[in-house]
């Protein structure tokens, strides 16, 4: 029996395997999905995933050590099924359960014995994860969910200290079968850009989300800061009536990097804007906004370091496959990629100009590195690093509605400028360049 879950995973794999520009392909796949959905008698994912308020609520978590064991207990509003396994390098325990609304006090104790910390959040549309980091090898002694008085649920994960060999053997055994590795956080693309849509499509991509908080400073997570910014940008752009705005995520959920890239391509976005606010732990005085484009070689060491960090987002959620999907080379693809790079560069310079006029910029405001999320060959893509959460001054600004308003307006005006003038002239230059080469 093909489960809908399995089917979505299958489609996701097919989508990833799409080697060409193939703009018709996602549409055909989506149509196919609707047929499959009808055959199986299930609603296509357009039926939308449940809103987060309908999820079971996790209200309380306790972690305690006793002897060679560490036990994590979580109270939930109902009994849920959970599945746990260990994973090596980095060493951790992954607990998977149905979508859960985690309302655990940020002050709750997070470490005990060989557990150096744990985090939780949504992983896909219908799954949540708890990731427990291990400072020493351990194995799972017990995973238990039980019904307690009042209809509540209690989840217990008991870990036992182990030898390295024992741990590795368990990790090997537990290596998830391929479907569990290939996450499908994104709902299937509905037929993407509506037919006859004349407006430009802009894809806003708030970084991180769900189980992956991004940079954390005190109790502020990058994922929340960038989501608030993305939503404000969407509102402002939509108010102009000129654009069709799509977001890779508009709530607190995890999305793999591949799915973000694919979302931009499926929507046939004219522009893809990824939003981040990182932290450089060592340097509190590094601050200001930076605009990044993609390049094979980084402009400088800091840009390379940041790209490497952002490229680890999938690993943060316990995804094991983090191989960038390579597009098949070819003259057409090559041309498309070159053109896309030119447009990305033009927009990035526009952004630096407009942002620089209203907010503090980093001393090198325009840089590039090998950011996976910017890898679509046919969608001009940039990444905005709004500021550094590690800088107290930046952190304060990033949380202020006034600063956000200024920065959002600057980005919106860079977008207006890009579509109004630059694209036309660059288009001319690009077609001229092509003619000259012929
Ligand atoms: Zn980030």
Short mmCIF file of C-alpha atoms and ligand atoms in Angstrom, two decimals:
data_model
loop_
_atom_site.label_atom_id
_atom_site.label_comp_id
_atom_site.label_asym_id
_atom_site.label_seq_id
_atom_site.Cartn_x
_atom_site.Cartn_y
_atom_site.Cartn_z
CA UNK A 1 0.00 0.00 0.00
CA UNK A 2 1.42 3.32 -0.99
CA UNK A 3 1.02 5.78 1.81
CA UNK A 4 0.44 9.40 1.00
CA UNK A 5 3.57 10.16 2.95
CA UNK A 6 5.59 7.80 0.81
CA UNK A 7 4.09 9.30 -2.28
CA UNK A 8 4.97 12.82 -1.34
CA UNK A 9 8.49 11.67 -0.69
CA UNK A 10 8.55 10.03 -4.07
CA UNK A 11 7.42 13.23 -5.72
CA UNK A 12 9.95 15.21 -3.83
CA UNK A 13 12.65 12.90 -5.13
CA UNK A 14 11.36 13.27 -8.65
CA UNK A 15 11.30 17.02 -8.28
CA UNK A 16 14.87 17.02 -7.11
CA UNK A 17 15.89 14.86 -9.99
CA UNK A 18 14.48 17.36 -12.47
CA UNK A 19 17.66 18.15 -14.30
CA UNK A 20 16.62 20.91 -16.64
CA UNK A 21 15.02 24.25 -16.51
CA UNK A 22 11.89 22.16 -17.19
CA UNK A 23 9.37 24.70 -16.16
CA UNK A 24 6.53 22.56 -17.43
CA UNK A 25 7.64 19.61 -15.36
CA UNK A 26 6.63 20.78 -11.90
CA UNK A 27 3.23 21.64 -13.28
CA UNK A 28 2.85 18.21 -14.85
CA UNK A 29 3.93 16.58 -11.61
CA UNK A 30 1.46 18.60 -9.63
CA UNK A 31 -1.30 17.56 -11.99
CA UNK A 32 -0.18 13.96 -11.62
CA UNK A 33 -0.27 14.34 -7.86
CA UNK A 34 -3.86 15.46 -7.98
CA UNK A 35 -4.71 12.33 -9.97
CA UNK A 36 -2.89 10.14 -7.47
CA UNK A 37 -4.61 11.89 -4.62
CA UNK A 38 -7.98 11.27 -6.22
CA UNK A 39 -7.17 7.59 -6.77
CA UNK A 40 -6.11 7.15 -3.17
CA UNK A 41 -9.10 9.05 -1.92
CA UNK A 42 -7.07 11.57 -0.02
CA UNK A 43 -7.19 15.27 -0.17
CA UNK A 44 -4.22 16.76 -1.99
CA UNK A 45 -2.01 18.81 0.23
CA UNK A 46 -3.93 21.87 -0.82
CA UNK A 47 -6.18 20.81 2.00
CA UNK A 48 -3.47 22.58 3.96
CA UNK A 49 -1.81 21.23 6.97
CA UNK A 50 -3.51 21.81 10.28
CA UNK A 51 -2.80 25.11 11.86
CA UNK A 52 -0.31 24.99 14.69
CA UNK A 53 -2.99 25.77 17.25
CA UNK A 54 -4.57 22.35 16.62
CA UNK A 55 -1.42 20.40 17.44
CA UNK A 56 -0.94 18.62 20.75
CA UNK A 57 0.75 21.01 23.16
CA UNK A 58 3.92 20.13 25.02
CA UNK A 59 3.76 22.08 28.23
CA UNK A 60 6.51 20.91 30.47
CA UNK A 61 9.87 19.23 30.11
CA UNK A 62 12.22 17.82 32.70
CA UNK A 63 15.67 16.38 32.29
CA UNK A 64 17.47 14.57 35.06
CA UNK A 65 20.42 12.33 35.56
CA UNK A 66 20.50 9.30 37.82
CA UNK A 67 23.58 7.12 37.83
CA UNK A 68 24.50 6.19 34.27
CA UNK A 69 21.16 7.31 32.88
CA UNK A 70 19.61 10.55 31.77
CA UNK A 71 15.88 10.82 31.41
CA UNK A 72 13.93 13.42 29.46
CA UNK A 73 10.23 13.66 30.25
CA UNK A 74 7.75 15.82 28.41
CA UNK A 75 4.11 16.45 29.31
CA UNK A 76 1.69 16.74 26.40
CA UNK A 77 -1.98 17.65 26.05
CA UNK A 78 -2.61 14.19 24.61
CA UNK A 79 -0.80 10.90 24.13
CA UNK A 80 1.37 10.89 21.02
CA UNK A 81 3.45 8.19 19.40
CA UNK A 82 7.18 8.80 19.31
CA UNK A 83 10.07 7.13 17.60
CA UNK A 84 13.70 7.64 18.63
CA UNK A 85 17.10 6.73 17.24
CA UNK A 86 20.73 7.76 17.63
CA UNK A 87 22.78 9.42 14.95
CA UNK A 88 26.56 9.89 14.82
CA UNK A 89 28.70 12.93 13.98
CA UNK A 90 27.43 15.05 15.46
CA UNK A 91 26.36 12.54 18.10
CA UNK A 92 22.75 12.88 19.10
CA UNK A 93 19.40 11.33 19.69
CA UNK A 94 16.54 12.17 17.37
CA UNK A 95 13.00 11.81 18.61
CA UNK A 96 10.30 12.06 16.00
CA UNK A 97 6.66 12.60 16.84
CA UNK A 98 3.54 14.10 15.27
CA UNK A 99 3.41 17.89 14.85
CA UNK A 100 3.51 19.41 18.28
CA UNK A 101 3.10 22.91 19.61
CA UNK A 102 6.01 23.27 22.03
CA UNK A 103 5.17 25.68 24.83
CA UNK A 104 8.03 24.84 27.13
CA UNK A 105 9.46 27.61 29.27
CA UNK A 106 12.74 28.77 27.71
CA UNK A 107 14.21 28.71 31.20
CA UNK A 108 13.65 24.96 31.56
CA UNK A 109 16.85 23.05 32.34
CA UNK A 110 18.37 21.76 29.12
CA UNK A 111 21.39 19.71 30.12
CA UNK A 112 22.15 16.83 32.47
CA UNK A 113 24.99 14.32 32.60
CA UNK A 114 26.09 13.39 29.09
CA UNK A 115 23.27 15.43 27.50
CA UNK A 116 24.71 18.80 26.60
CA UNK A 117 21.41 20.23 25.45
CA UNK A 118 18.25 19.59 23.48
CA UNK A 119 15.94 21.50 21.18
CA UNK A 120 12.60 20.89 19.57
CA UNK A 121 10.37 22.16 16.80
CA UNK A 122 8.46 21.31 13.68
CA UNK A 123 10.34 19.23 11.17
CA UNK A 124 7.84 18.72 8.35
CA UNK A 125 4.22 19.65 7.88
CA UNK A 126 3.17 16.70 10.02
CA UNK A 127 6.16 15.83 12.14
CA UNK A 128 8.05 17.39 15.00
CA UNK A 129 11.46 16.48 16.35
CA UNK A 130 13.36 16.70 19.57
CA UNK A 131 17.11 16.65 19.05
CA UNK A 132 19.20 15.69 22.05
CA UNK A 133 22.91 16.49 21.80
CA UNK A 134 25.31 14.05 23.43
CA UNK A 135 28.66 14.98 24.88
CA UNK A 136 29.50 11.30 25.43
CA UNK A 137 28.26 8.11 23.76
CA UNK A 138 24.88 6.86 24.94
CA UNK A 139 22.14 4.56 23.73
CA UNK A 140 18.38 4.67 24.09
CA UNK A 141 17.20 2.50 26.95
CA UNK A 142 13.53 3.39 26.67
CA UNK A 143 11.13 5.40 24.52
CA UNK A 144 7.74 5.47 26.13
CA UNK A 145 4.54 7.38 25.61
CA UNK A 146 1.73 6.82 28.04
CA UNK A 147 -1.64 8.19 28.91
CA UNK A 148 -1.75 9.85 32.28
CA UNK A 149 -4.55 11.18 34.44
CA UNK A 150 -6.77 13.79 32.82
CA UNK A 151 -6.17 12.49 29.30
CA UNK A 152 -2.69 13.98 29.15
CA UNK A 153 0.26 12.27 27.59
CA UNK A 154 3.72 11.71 28.97
CA UNK A 155 6.71 11.09 26.76
CA UNK A 156 9.81 9.57 28.33
CA UNK A 157 13.15 9.08 26.66
CA UNK A 158 15.68 7.28 28.79
CA UNK A 159 19.30 7.23 27.70
CA UNK A 160 22.07 5.07 29.07
CA UNK A 161 25.77 5.77 28.93
CA UNK A 162 27.52 3.48 26.45
CA UNK A 163 30.87 2.75 24.90
CA UNK A 164 31.74 4.39 21.61
CA UNK A 165 31.46 1.03 19.85
CA UNK A 166 28.00 0.38 21.29
CA UNK A 167 26.85 3.81 20.26
CA UNK A 168 28.15 3.44 16.71
CA UNK A 169 26.53 0.03 16.34
CA UNK A 170 23.19 1.53 17.38
CA UNK A 171 23.65 4.48 15.05
CA UNK A 172 24.36 2.09 12.21
CA UNK A 173 21.29 0.01 12.95
CA UNK A 174 19.14 3.07 13.20
CA UNK A 175 20.35 4.67 10.00
CA UNK A 176 16.99 5.69 8.67
CA UNK A 177 15.80 4.02 5.52
CA UNK A 178 15.94 6.40 2.55
CA UNK A 179 12.44 7.85 2.94
CA UNK A 180 13.30 9.10 6.41
CA UNK A 181 16.45 10.72 5.09
CA UNK A 182 14.80 12.48 2.22
CA UNK A 183 12.61 14.86 4.12
CA UNK A 184 9.60 16.35 2.45
CA UNK A 185 8.92 19.42 4.47
CA UNK A 186 7.23 21.22 1.63
CA UNK A 187 3.73 20.45 0.59
CA UNK A 188 3.60 19.36 -3.03
CA UNK A 189 3.62 22.33 -5.33
CA UNK A 190 0.14 23.14 -6.39
CA UNK A 191 0.12 24.23 -9.97
CA UNK A 192 2.50 27.03 -9.39
CA UNK A 193 2.27 30.43 -10.98
CA UNK A 194 -1.36 31.05 -11.91
CA UNK A 195 -1.93 31.17 -15.65
CA UNK A 196 -2.20 34.70 -16.94
CA UNK A 197 -0.43 36.16 -13.92
CA UNK A 198 1.23 39.29 -15.22
CA UNK A 199 2.80 40.54 -12.00
CA UNK A 200 6.38 39.70 -11.11
CA UNK A 201 6.71 36.91 -8.58
CA UNK A 202 8.94 37.49 -5.58
CA UNK A 203 9.83 34.64 -3.28
CA UNK A 204 10.67 35.65 0.26
CA UNK A 205 12.64 33.05 2.18
CA UNK A 206 12.87 33.58 5.95
CA UNK A 207 15.83 31.44 6.98
CA UNK A 208 15.75 28.48 9.39
CA UNK A 209 12.51 27.57 11.21
CA UNK A 210 10.99 24.77 13.25
CA UNK A 211 13.62 22.50 14.70
CA UNK A 212 16.38 24.75 13.35
CA UNK A 213 16.43 28.03 15.30
CA UNK A 214 19.41 29.54 13.46
CA UNK A 215 21.53 31.87 15.56
CA UNK A 216 20.43 32.13 19.19
CA UNK A 217 21.20 35.07 21.41
CA UNK A 218 19.68 34.95 24.89
CA UNK A 219 16.18 33.65 24.15
CA UNK A 220 15.89 35.36 20.75
CA UNK A 221 16.10 33.04 17.77
CA UNK A 222 17.15 34.12 14.31
CA UNK A 223 14.21 32.13 12.88
CA UNK A 224 11.70 34.47 14.58
CA UNK A 225 13.52 37.70 13.73
CA UNK A 226 13.71 36.83 10.03
CA UNK A 227 10.13 35.58 9.89
CA UNK A 228 8.86 38.89 11.29
CA UNK A 229 10.96 40.74 8.70
CA UNK A 230 9.76 38.52 5.85
CA UNK A 231 6.12 39.03 6.75
CA UNK A 232 6.53 42.80 6.98
CA UNK A 233 8.26 42.82 3.59
CA UNK A 234 5.46 40.74 2.10
CA UNK A 235 2.80 43.12 3.44
CA UNK A 236 4.55 46.17 2.08
CA UNK A 237 5.18 44.66 -1.36
CA UNK A 238 1.64 43.33 -1.64
CA UNK A 239 0.20 46.71 -0.72
CA UNK A 240 1.78 48.16 -3.86
CA UNK A 241 -0.30 45.76 -5.96
CA UNK A 242 2.62 45.29 -8.32
CA UNK A 243 3.89 41.92 -7.21
CA UNK A 244 2.84 38.41 -6.50
CA UNK A 245 4.52 37.45 -3.23
CA UNK A 246 5.18 33.89 -2.14
CA UNK A 247 6.96 32.85 1.04
CA UNK A 248 8.93 29.66 1.53
CA UNK A 249 7.52 29.59 5.06
CA UNK A 250 5.12 31.87 6.88
CA UNK A 251 5.13 30.07 10.19
CA UNK A 252 7.57 28.31 12.45
CA UNK A 253 8.41 25.23 10.41
CA UNK A 254 11.54 23.60 9.10
CA UNK A 255 12.33 23.50 5.39
CA UNK A 256 15.34 21.87 3.83
CA UNK A 257 17.63 24.01 1.70
CA UNK A 258 16.82 21.95 -1.39
CA UNK A 259 13.12 22.58 -0.89
CA UNK A 260 13.66 26.32 -0.56
CA UNK A 261 15.56 26.39 -3.83
CA UNK A 262 12.94 24.20 -5.47
CA UNK A 263 10.10 26.36 -4.20
CA UNK A 264 11.56 29.39 -5.96
CA UNK A 265 11.89 27.43 -9.16
CA UNK A 266 8.40 25.94 -8.97
CA UNK A 267 6.89 29.36 -8.47
CA UNK A 268 8.95 30.65 -11.38
CA UNK A 269 10.05 33.46 -9.15
CA UNK A 270 11.60 36.53 -10.75
CA UNK A 271 13.51 37.16 -7.57
CA UNK A 272 14.38 35.02 -4.54
CA UNK A 273 15.31 36.83 -1.35
CA UNK A 274 16.63 34.82 1.57
CA UNK A 275 16.62 36.60 4.92
CA UNK A 276 19.02 35.90 7.76
CA UNK A 277 20.44 37.51 10.89
CA UNK A 278 23.47 35.61 11.99
CA UNK A 279 25.76 35.77 14.96
CA UNK A 280 29.51 35.65 15.01
CA UNK A 281 30.15 34.50 18.50
CA UNK A 282 33.68 35.80 18.85
CA UNK A 283 33.21 39.30 17.57
CA UNK A 284 30.62 41.42 19.32
CA UNK A 285 31.63 44.53 17.42
CA UNK A 286 31.02 43.13 13.95
CA UNK A 287 27.75 44.65 12.89
CA UNK A 288 25.63 46.02 10.07
CA UNK A 289 23.69 44.54 7.16
CA UNK A 290 25.35 42.60 4.33
CA UNK A 291 24.04 41.47 0.95
CA UNK A 292 25.33 38.17 -0.44
CA UNK A 293 25.18 36.59 -3.85
CA UNK A 294 26.32 33.14 -4.82
CA UNK A 295 29.76 32.43 -6.20
CA UNK A 296 31.88 29.33 -6.35
CA UNK A 297 34.75 31.13 -4.65
CA UNK A 298 34.04 33.26 -1.61
CA UNK A 299 35.07 36.91 -1.67
CA UNK A 300 36.63 36.57 1.79
CA UNK A 301 37.07 34.20 4.70
CA UNK A 302 34.18 35.60 6.71
CA UNK A 303 31.78 35.14 3.79
CA UNK A 304 33.01 31.56 3.34
CA UNK A 305 32.50 30.85 7.02
CA UNK A 306 29.01 32.25 7.00
CA UNK A 307 28.02 30.26 3.90
CA UNK A 308 29.37 27.08 5.49
CA UNK A 309 27.32 27.79 8.58
CA UNK A 310 24.12 28.51 6.67
CA UNK A 311 24.69 25.40 4.53
CA UNK A 312 24.58 23.32 7.72
CA UNK A 313 20.93 24.20 8.33
CA UNK A 314 19.79 20.74 7.20
CA UNK A 315 22.17 18.99 9.55
CA UNK A 316 20.80 21.06 12.43
CA UNK A 317 17.47 19.34 11.88
CA UNK A 318 18.97 15.86 11.72
CA UNK A 319 18.81 15.53 7.95
CA UNK A 320 21.66 13.37 6.78
CA UNK A 321 21.69 14.11 3.07
CA UNK A 322 23.20 17.50 2.61
CA UNK A 323 24.53 17.13 -0.87
CA UNK A 324 23.78 20.02 -3.09
CA UNK A 325 21.87 18.90 -6.15
CA UNK A 326 23.95 19.57 -9.19
CA UNK A 327 22.26 20.70 -12.31
CA UNK A 328 23.20 19.03 -15.52
CA UNK A 329 25.61 21.17 -17.46
CA UNK A 330 24.69 22.25 -20.91
CA UNK A 331 24.91 25.29 -23.09
CA UNK A 332 21.37 26.40 -22.35
CA UNK A 333 21.76 25.85 -18.64
CA UNK A 334 25.05 27.64 -18.75
CA UNK A 335 23.52 30.65 -20.44
CA UNK A 336 20.63 30.68 -17.99
CA UNK A 337 22.99 30.47 -15.06
CA UNK A 338 25.16 33.28 -16.37
CA UNK A 339 22.15 35.49 -16.96
CA UNK A 340 20.78 34.67 -13.52
CA UNK A 341 24.10 35.58 -11.97
CA UNK A 342 24.10 38.92 -13.74
CA UNK A 343 20.58 39.73 -12.54
CA UNK A 344 21.44 38.64 -9.00
CA UNK A 345 24.42 40.97 -9.04
CA UNK A 346 22.42 43.90 -10.34
CA UNK A 347 19.75 43.44 -7.71
CA UNK A 348 22.33 42.99 -4.96
CA UNK A 349 24.01 46.30 -5.85
CA UNK A 350 20.61 47.97 -5.89
CA UNK A 351 19.93 46.56 -2.45
CA UNK A 352 23.22 47.77 -1.03
CA UNK A 353 22.50 51.28 -2.33
CA UNK A 354 18.99 51.48 -0.96
CA UNK A 355 19.70 49.71 2.33
CA UNK A 356 22.85 51.74 2.83
CA UNK A 357 20.83 54.94 2.60
CA UNK A 358 18.67 54.00 5.57
CA UNK A 359 20.38 51.45 7.81
CA UNK A 360 23.87 50.72 9.05
CA UNK A 361 25.77 48.43 6.68
CA UNK A 362 28.71 46.12 7.33
CA UNK A 363 32.03 47.62 6.29
CA UNK A 364 32.10 45.28 3.27
CA UNK A 365 28.41 45.34 2.38
CA UNK A 366 28.40 43.29 -0.83
CA UNK A 367 29.97 39.86 -0.80
CA UNK A 368 29.56 36.40 -2.23
CA UNK A 369 30.15 32.79 -1.28
CA UNK A 370 28.84 29.34 -2.04
CA UNK A 371 25.40 29.57 -0.43
CA UNK A 372 23.37 26.51 -1.23
CA UNK A 373 20.07 28.34 -0.86
CA UNK A 374 21.07 30.67 -3.70
CA UNK A 375 21.80 27.86 -6.14
CA UNK A 376 18.75 27.98 -8.45
CA UNK A 377 20.17 28.33 -11.95
CA UNK A 378 17.10 30.15 -13.22
CA UNK A 379 16.01 32.39 -10.33
CA UNK A 380 18.04 35.50 -9.49
CA UNK A 381 18.76 35.03 -5.78
CA UNK A 382 20.30 37.08 -3.00
CA UNK A 383 20.70 36.59 0.71
CA UNK A 384 20.35 39.52 3.09
CA UNK A 385 22.08 39.29 6.39
CA UNK A 386 20.09 41.89 8.29
CA UNK A 387 22.66 42.28 11.01
CA UNK A 388 24.50 40.29 13.60
CA UNK A 389 22.57 39.07 16.59
CA UNK A 390 25.92 38.75 18.35
CA UNK A 391 26.24 42.52 18.32
CA UNK A 392 24.18 43.99 21.19
CA UNK A 393 23.49 47.09 19.08
CA UNK A 394 22.32 45.06 16.07
CA UNK A 395 20.26 42.72 18.23
CA UNK A 396 18.41 45.69 19.66
CA UNK A 397 17.74 47.12 16.19
CA UNK A 398 16.65 43.81 14.71
CA UNK A 399 13.90 43.64 17.30
CA UNK A 400 12.71 47.20 16.86
CA UNK A 401 9.64 47.73 14.65
CA UNK A 402 10.99 51.13 13.69
CA UNK A 403 14.25 49.73 12.31
CA UNK A 404 12.38 46.92 10.62
CA UNK A 405 10.07 49.43 8.93
CA UNK A 406 13.02 51.38 7.56
CA UNK A 407 14.84 48.31 6.32
CA UNK A 408 11.69 46.81 4.77
CA UNK A 409 11.03 50.05 2.88
CA UNK A 410 14.59 50.09 1.62
CA UNK A 411 14.36 46.51 0.34
CA UNK A 412 11.00 47.26 -1.29
CA UNK A 413 12.40 50.29 -3.03
CA UNK A 414 15.40 48.27 -4.25
CA UNK A 415 12.94 45.77 -5.73
CA UNK A 416 10.98 48.56 -7.43
CA UNK A 417 14.18 50.00 -8.86
CA UNK A 418 15.37 46.63 -10.09
CA UNK A 419 12.20 45.86 -11.98
CA UNK A 420 11.66 49.37 -13.23
CA UNK A 421 15.01 49.99 -14.86
CA UNK A 422 17.84 47.60 -14.30
CA UNK A 423 16.27 44.48 -15.60
CA UNK A 424 15.34 46.11 -18.89
CA UNK A 425 18.81 47.48 -19.46
CA UNK A 426 20.60 44.37 -18.27
CA UNK A 427 18.31 42.32 -20.47
CA UNK A 428 19.41 44.36 -23.41
CA UNK A 429 23.05 44.04 -22.47
CA UNK A 430 22.70 40.30 -21.95
CA UNK A 431 21.02 39.70 -25.30
CA UNK A 432 23.63 41.86 -26.94
CA UNK A 433 26.36 39.81 -25.31
CA UNK A 434 24.73 36.66 -26.65
CA UNK A 435 24.51 38.15 -30.14
CA UNK A 436 28.15 39.16 -30.00
CA UNK A 437 29.15 35.65 -29.08
CA UNK A 438 27.35 34.20 -32.05
ZN1 LIG B 1 20.93 32.18 9.16
#
